[in-house]
């Protein structure tokens, strides 16, 4: 038994070292790209010039960026991603981290975005929360903009628990019958004013949703990158190309 535990510890140590070396090499590669092609990384207007977007047969209607707990938030890099979404015409993007750091510091992201793209202000709608509705906008008007949303952990599992308690209380008070509780009712109560995410990019070594909107990600395609720091437009386009090639098949 002791030998088995030692072997496990040795394997864990080796894997940890390899992952650390891998992350270090990725960082060096990104720094090299940043040094050799600074314009490519800093000027978001050029993404369609430096990247081949002809293979993008489809774009996500709702992209989610999930920043892992150990991946320190870089607001300048997140702002760059917002700019790319504007340029490419992705209508919705949501930022999520379990601790709510991005949501609590959303003003910093807006500041970084305006610094990078002073002429893009009219093309972005900043929403404090993903659950916020814009009733004053006509149907279809969102197509002209990129809406930036912020999701927090409480929008996910805690919201489902809250709804469960509300429905139970309604049944107890005879305001609702148990037969009335079905998928359509729950889906209506939990629905968002934006489409469910169809693409999510998780940053960091841990490939986890970190509690992201469990009800709304049933059909979401997930991709992972080691970090969002110095993410290149080529990496972003590669993920979009992989998403464009993905064809979901639904059972009957």
mmCIF file of C-alpha atoms in Angstrom:
data_model
loop_
_atom_site.group_PDB
_atom_site.id
_atom_site.type_symbol
_atom_site.label_atom_id
_atom_site.label_comp_id
_atom_site.label_asym_id
_atom_site.label_seq_id
_atom_site.Cartn_x
_atom_site.Cartn_y
_atom_site.Cartn_z
ATOM 1 C CA UNK A 1 0.000 0.000 0.000
ATOM 2 C CA UNK A 2 2.832 2.371 0.880
ATOM 3 C CA UNK A 3 4.543 1.584 -2.408
ATOM 4 C CA UNK A 4 1.307 2.326 -4.288
ATOM 5 C CA UNK A 5 0.969 5.704 -2.550
ATOM 6 C CA UNK A 6 4.566 6.569 -3.372
ATOM 7 C CA UNK A 7 4.026 5.688 -7.025
ATOM 8 C CA UNK A 8 0.914 7.907 -7.130
ATOM 9 C CA UNK A 9 2.825 10.789 -5.555
ATOM 10 C CA UNK A 10 5.637 10.337 -8.068
ATOM 11 C CA UNK A 11 3.183 10.327 -10.988
ATOM 12 C CA UNK A 12 1.479 13.438 -9.592
ATOM 13 C CA UNK A 13 4.846 15.175 -9.245
ATOM 14 C CA UNK A 14 5.883 14.300 -12.803
ATOM 15 C CA UNK A 15 2.547 15.461 -14.257
ATOM 16 C CA UNK A 16 2.747 18.728 -12.280
ATOM 17 C CA UNK A 17 6.270 19.399 -13.559
ATOM 18 C CA UNK A 18 5.276 18.637 -17.154
ATOM 19 C CA UNK A 19 2.223 20.922 -16.950
ATOM 20 C CA UNK A 20 4.342 23.715 -15.465
ATOM 21 C CA UNK A 21 6.919 23.360 -18.245
ATOM 22 C CA UNK A 22 4.129 23.296 -20.845
ATOM 23 C CA UNK A 23 2.577 26.489 -19.474
ATOM 24 C CA UNK A 24 6.006 28.127 -19.422
ATOM 25 C CA UNK A 25 6.638 27.204 -23.062
ATOM 26 C CA UNK A 26 3.203 28.510 -24.054
ATOM 27 C CA UNK A 27 3.982 31.794 -22.288
ATOM 28 C CA UNK A 28 7.318 32.085 -24.096
ATOM 29 C CA UNK A 29 5.633 31.380 -27.433
ATOM 30 C CA UNK A 30 2.965 34.032 -26.824
ATOM 31 C CA UNK A 31 5.591 36.563 -25.734
ATOM 32 C CA UNK A 32 7.548 35.833 -28.911
ATOM 33 C CA UNK A 33 4.466 36.387 -31.050
ATOM 34 C CA UNK A 34 3.739 39.577 -29.144
ATOM 35 C CA UNK A 35 7.284 40.789 -29.796
ATOM 36 C CA UNK A 36 7.457 39.826 -33.464
ATOM 37 C CA UNK A 37 3.945 40.927 -34.398
ATOM 38 C CA UNK A 38 2.873 43.615 -31.909
ATOM 39 C CA UNK A 39 0.403 45.164 -34.342
ATOM 40 C CA UNK A 40 -1.354 41.848 -34.848
ATOM 41 C CA UNK A 41 -1.920 41.517 -31.138
ATOM 42 C CA UNK A 42 -2.765 45.085 -30.254
ATOM 43 C CA UNK A 43 -4.786 46.402 -33.182
ATOM 44 C CA UNK A 44 -8.106 44.548 -33.194
ATOM 45 C CA UNK A 45 -9.150 46.120 -36.487
ATOM 46 C CA UNK A 46 -6.598 43.967 -38.277
ATOM 47 C CA UNK A 47 -7.958 40.563 -37.243
ATOM 48 C CA UNK A 48 -9.651 40.091 -40.618
ATOM 49 C CA UNK A 49 -6.433 41.152 -42.367
ATOM 50 C CA UNK A 50 -3.983 38.931 -40.510
ATOM 51 C CA UNK A 51 -6.272 35.909 -40.153
ATOM 52 C CA UNK A 52 -8.048 33.809 -42.749
ATOM 53 C CA UNK A 53 -11.733 34.158 -41.845
ATOM 54 C CA UNK A 54 -12.982 32.538 -45.053
ATOM 55 C CA UNK A 55 -13.334 29.191 -43.279
ATOM 56 C CA UNK A 56 -15.789 30.609 -40.770
ATOM 57 C CA UNK A 57 -18.978 29.150 -42.214
ATOM 58 C CA UNK A 58 -20.818 30.130 -39.051
ATOM 59 C CA UNK A 59 -20.211 32.275 -35.999
ATOM 60 C CA UNK A 60 -21.448 31.709 -32.465
ATOM 61 C CA UNK A 61 -24.519 33.686 -31.508
ATOM 62 C CA UNK A 62 -23.344 33.708 -27.902
ATOM 63 C CA UNK A 63 -19.709 33.270 -26.877
ATOM 64 C CA UNK A 64 -18.753 32.749 -23.229
ATOM 65 C CA UNK A 65 -15.259 33.317 -21.871
ATOM 66 C CA UNK A 66 -14.726 31.338 -18.658
ATOM 67 C CA UNK A 67 -11.674 32.533 -16.743
ATOM 68 C CA UNK A 68 -10.341 29.856 -14.399
ATOM 69 C CA UNK A 69 -9.774 30.654 -10.746
ATOM 70 C CA UNK A 70 -5.977 30.469 -11.026
ATOM 71 C CA UNK A 71 -5.824 32.420 -14.292
ATOM 72 C CA UNK A 72 -5.351 36.028 -13.165
ATOM 73 C CA UNK A 73 -7.730 38.340 -14.998
ATOM 74 C CA UNK A 74 -6.149 40.486 -17.710
ATOM 75 C CA UNK A 75 -8.733 43.119 -18.592
ATOM 76 C CA UNK A 76 -6.723 44.393 -21.554
ATOM 77 C CA UNK A 77 -6.778 40.923 -23.137
ATOM 78 C CA UNK A 78 -10.492 40.513 -22.431
ATOM 79 C CA UNK A 79 -11.099 43.917 -24.018
ATOM 80 C CA UNK A 80 -9.210 42.711 -27.075
ATOM 81 C CA UNK A 81 -11.573 39.725 -27.358
ATOM 82 C CA UNK A 82 -14.576 42.070 -27.195
ATOM 83 C CA UNK A 83 -13.086 44.043 -30.076
ATOM 84 C CA UNK A 84 -12.607 40.905 -32.143
ATOM 85 C CA UNK A 85 -16.235 39.942 -31.536
ATOM 86 C CA UNK A 86 -17.322 43.397 -32.748
ATOM 87 C CA UNK A 87 -15.164 43.134 -35.856
ATOM 88 C CA UNK A 88 -16.372 39.638 -36.741
ATOM 89 C CA UNK A 89 -20.021 40.315 -35.904
ATOM 90 C CA UNK A 90 -20.509 38.006 -32.908
ATOM 91 C CA UNK A 91 -23.658 39.470 -31.301
ATOM 92 C CA UNK A 92 -23.260 38.271 -27.695
ATOM 93 C CA UNK A 93 -20.282 37.667 -25.447
ATOM 94 C CA UNK A 94 -20.377 36.822 -21.748
ATOM 95 C CA UNK A 95 -17.527 36.862 -19.256
ATOM 96 C CA UNK A 96 -17.623 34.535 -16.267
ATOM 97 C CA UNK A 97 -15.396 33.633 -13.373
ATOM 98 C CA UNK A 98 -16.551 31.811 -10.258
ATOM 99 C CA UNK A 99 -15.360 34.529 -7.869
ATOM 100 C CA UNK A 100 -17.143 37.310 -9.774
ATOM 101 C CA UNK A 101 -13.958 39.349 -10.209
ATOM 102 C CA UNK A 102 -14.758 40.357 -13.789
ATOM 103 C CA UNK A 103 -18.318 41.354 -12.889
ATOM 104 C CA UNK A 104 -17.197 43.406 -9.894
ATOM 105 C CA UNK A 105 -14.575 45.187 -12.006
ATOM 106 C CA UNK A 106 -16.585 45.562 -15.205
ATOM 107 C CA UNK A 107 -15.783 49.281 -15.299
ATOM 108 C CA UNK A 108 -12.115 48.409 -15.696
ATOM 109 C CA UNK A 109 -12.928 46.229 -18.701
ATOM 110 C CA UNK A 110 -14.941 49.053 -20.265
ATOM 111 C CA UNK A 111 -12.055 51.450 -19.656
ATOM 112 C CA UNK A 112 -9.563 49.077 -21.299
ATOM 113 C CA UNK A 113 -11.905 48.537 -24.244
ATOM 114 C CA UNK A 114 -12.351 52.266 -24.844
ATOM 115 C CA UNK A 115 -8.586 52.695 -24.640
ATOM 116 C CA UNK A 116 -7.995 50.010 -27.282
ATOM 117 C CA UNK A 117 -10.916 50.897 -29.512
ATOM 118 C CA UNK A 118 -11.976 54.544 -29.136
ATOM 119 C CA UNK A 119 -14.219 54.290 -32.223
ATOM 120 C CA UNK A 120 -16.077 51.124 -31.225
ATOM 121 C CA UNK A 121 -18.161 52.598 -28.412
ATOM 122 C CA UNK A 122 -21.367 52.811 -30.455
ATOM 123 C CA UNK A 123 -21.065 49.152 -31.470
ATOM 124 C CA UNK A 124 -21.156 47.707 -27.958
ATOM 125 C CA UNK A 125 -23.941 47.354 -25.407
ATOM 126 C CA UNK A 126 -22.609 46.833 -21.898
ATOM 127 C CA UNK A 127 -24.939 44.852 -19.657
ATOM 128 C CA UNK A 128 -24.331 44.722 -15.909
ATOM 129 C CA UNK A 129 -25.837 41.239 -15.683
ATOM 130 C CA UNK A 130 -26.648 38.541 -18.222
ATOM 131 C CA UNK A 131 -30.206 38.456 -16.839
ATOM 132 C CA UNK A 132 -30.804 42.135 -17.638
ATOM 133 C CA UNK A 133 -33.305 42.837 -20.408
ATOM 134 C CA UNK A 134 -33.315 45.772 -22.807
ATOM 135 C CA UNK A 135 -37.003 46.264 -23.402
ATOM 136 C CA UNK A 136 -36.518 49.635 -25.090
ATOM 137 C CA UNK A 137 -34.771 48.043 -28.071
ATOM 138 C CA UNK A 138 -36.796 46.767 -30.979
ATOM 139 C CA UNK A 139 -36.651 43.133 -32.064
ATOM 140 C CA UNK A 140 -33.619 42.404 -34.196
ATOM 141 C CA UNK A 141 -31.805 45.592 -33.224
ATOM 142 C CA UNK A 142 -29.186 43.579 -31.332
ATOM 143 C CA UNK A 143 -27.799 42.423 -34.688
ATOM 144 C CA UNK A 144 -26.166 45.828 -35.073
ATOM 145 C CA UNK A 145 -24.288 45.518 -31.812
ATOM 146 C CA UNK A 146 -22.179 43.216 -29.707
ATOM 147 C CA UNK A 147 -23.771 42.851 -26.304
ATOM 148 C CA UNK A 148 -21.286 42.247 -23.483
ATOM 149 C CA UNK A 149 -22.699 40.362 -20.499
ATOM 150 C CA UNK A 150 -21.339 39.380 -17.113
ATOM 151 C CA UNK A 151 -22.386 36.167 -15.396
ATOM 152 C CA UNK A 152 -21.727 35.176 -11.800
ATOM 153 C CA UNK A 153 -21.985 31.902 -9.918
ATOM 154 C CA UNK A 154 -25.347 32.880 -8.394
ATOM 155 C CA UNK A 155 -26.860 33.010 -11.889
ATOM 156 C CA UNK A 156 -26.352 29.248 -12.153
ATOM 157 C CA UNK A 157 -27.006 26.547 -9.567
ATOM 158 C CA UNK A 158 -28.206 28.955 -6.810
ATOM 159 C CA UNK A 159 -30.796 30.365 -9.242
ATOM 160 C CA UNK A 160 -32.071 26.839 -9.984
ATOM 161 C CA UNK A 161 -32.317 26.103 -6.252
ATOM 162 C CA UNK A 162 -34.170 29.383 -5.735
ATOM 163 C CA UNK A 163 -36.668 28.510 -8.475
ATOM 164 C CA UNK A 164 -37.171 25.022 -7.010
ATOM 165 C CA UNK A 165 -38.092 26.531 -3.654
ATOM 166 C CA UNK A 166 -40.458 29.012 -5.282
ATOM 167 C CA UNK A 167 -42.246 26.258 -7.209
ATOM 168 C CA UNK A 168 -42.472 24.085 -4.097
ATOM 169 C CA UNK A 169 -43.965 26.981 -2.173
ATOM 170 C CA UNK A 170 -46.455 27.650 -4.982
ATOM 171 C CA UNK A 171 -47.588 24.004 -4.892
ATOM 172 C CA UNK A 172 -47.850 24.119 -1.107
ATOM 173 C CA UNK A 173 -50.080 27.201 -1.323
ATOM 174 C CA UNK A 174 -52.096 25.507 -4.092
ATOM 175 C CA UNK A 175 -51.183 28.251 -6.539
ATOM 176 C CA UNK A 176 -49.681 25.635 -8.811
ATOM 177 C CA UNK A 177 -50.308 21.954 -9.476
ATOM 178 C CA UNK A 178 -47.477 19.459 -9.587
ATOM 179 C CA UNK A 179 -48.605 18.462 -13.083
ATOM 180 C CA UNK A 180 -47.959 22.039 -14.210
ATOM 181 C CA UNK A 181 -44.272 21.755 -13.381
ATOM 182 C CA UNK A 182 -42.523 20.590 -16.536
ATOM 183 C CA UNK A 183 -39.548 21.364 -18.730
ATOM 184 C CA UNK A 184 -41.277 24.219 -20.557
ATOM 185 C CA UNK A 185 -42.206 25.986 -17.320
ATOM 186 C CA UNK A 186 -38.726 25.662 -15.838
ATOM 187 C CA UNK A 187 -37.124 26.732 -19.102
ATOM 188 C CA UNK A 188 -39.371 29.790 -19.239
ATOM 189 C CA UNK A 189 -38.499 30.788 -15.679
ATOM 190 C CA UNK A 190 -34.768 30.338 -16.214
ATOM 191 C CA UNK A 191 -34.600 31.784 -19.725
ATOM 192 C CA UNK A 192 -32.167 34.597 -20.482
ATOM 193 C CA UNK A 193 -32.737 37.679 -22.666
ATOM 194 C CA UNK A 194 -29.958 36.357 -24.926
ATOM 195 C CA UNK A 195 -29.559 33.010 -26.729
ATOM 196 C CA UNK A 196 -28.085 30.128 -24.748
ATOM 197 C CA UNK A 197 -24.299 29.975 -25.193
ATOM 198 C CA UNK A 198 -23.273 27.898 -28.197
ATOM 199 C CA UNK A 199 -19.518 28.350 -27.691
ATOM 200 C CA UNK A 200 -17.454 28.625 -24.514
ATOM 201 C CA UNK A 201 -13.715 29.152 -24.195
ATOM 202 C CA UNK A 202 -12.257 28.068 -20.856
ATOM 203 C CA UNK A 203 -8.926 29.632 -19.938
ATOM 204 C CA UNK A 204 -6.536 27.904 -17.558
ATOM 205 C CA UNK A 205 -5.172 24.424 -16.952
ATOM 206 C CA UNK A 206 -8.375 23.101 -15.375
ATOM 207 C CA UNK A 207 -10.983 22.095 -17.933
ATOM 208 C CA UNK A 208 -14.084 22.834 -15.860
ATOM 209 C CA UNK A 209 -17.216 24.934 -16.206
ATOM 210 C CA UNK A 210 -16.683 26.309 -12.678
ATOM 211 C CA UNK A 211 -20.446 26.400 -12.115
ATOM 212 C CA UNK A 212 -21.278 28.308 -15.300
ATOM 213 C CA UNK A 213 -25.037 28.464 -16.006
ATOM 214 C CA UNK A 214 -25.716 24.676 -15.857
ATOM 215 C CA UNK A 215 -29.226 24.983 -17.304
ATOM 216 C CA UNK A 216 -28.099 26.945 -20.362
ATOM 217 C CA UNK A 217 -24.971 25.073 -21.493
ATOM 218 C CA UNK A 218 -26.516 21.737 -22.483
ATOM 219 C CA UNK A 219 -25.647 22.308 -26.150
ATOM 220 C CA UNK A 220 -22.552 24.458 -25.672
ATOM 221 C CA UNK A 221 -19.293 23.558 -27.413
ATOM 222 C CA UNK A 222 -16.328 23.898 -25.044
ATOM 223 C CA UNK A 223 -12.724 24.658 -25.941
ATOM 224 C CA UNK A 224 -9.747 25.169 -23.671
ATOM 225 C CA UNK A 225 -6.703 27.455 -23.846
ATOM 226 C CA UNK A 226 -3.899 27.521 -21.227
ATOM 227 C CA UNK A 227 -4.459 31.228 -20.542
ATOM 228 C CA UNK A 228 -6.157 34.305 -21.978
ATOM 229 C CA UNK A 229 -3.032 36.390 -21.444
ATOM 230 C CA UNK A 230 -1.559 37.537 -24.775
ATOM 231 C CA UNK A 231 -4.053 35.402 -26.659
ATOM 232 C CA UNK A 232 -3.406 35.882 -30.353
ATOM 233 C CA UNK A 233 -6.050 36.514 -33.018
ATOM 234 C CA UNK A 234 -4.847 33.339 -34.737
ATOM 235 C CA UNK A 235 -5.669 31.239 -31.668
ATOM 236 C CA UNK A 236 -9.078 32.910 -31.445
ATOM 237 C CA UNK A 237 -9.798 32.280 -35.129
ATOM 238 C CA UNK A 238 -8.636 28.652 -34.826
ATOM 239 C CA UNK A 239 -11.234 28.059 -32.124
ATOM 240 C CA UNK A 240 -13.930 29.703 -34.239
ATOM 241 C CA UNK A 241 -12.919 27.505 -37.184
ATOM 242 C CA UNK A 242 -13.206 24.373 -35.039
ATOM 243 C CA UNK A 243 -16.617 25.556 -33.859
ATOM 244 C CA UNK A 244 -17.733 26.234 -37.438
ATOM 245 C CA UNK A 245 -16.848 22.663 -38.421
ATOM 246 C CA UNK A 246 -18.800 21.171 -35.534
ATOM 247 C CA UNK A 247 -22.190 19.722 -36.463
ATOM 248 C CA UNK A 248 -24.509 18.773 -33.635
ATOM 249 C CA UNK A 249 -26.777 15.792 -34.135
ATOM 250 C CA UNK A 250 -29.893 15.480 -32.050
ATOM 251 C CA UNK A 251 -31.527 12.145 -31.309
ATOM 252 C CA UNK A 252 -35.144 11.510 -32.249
#
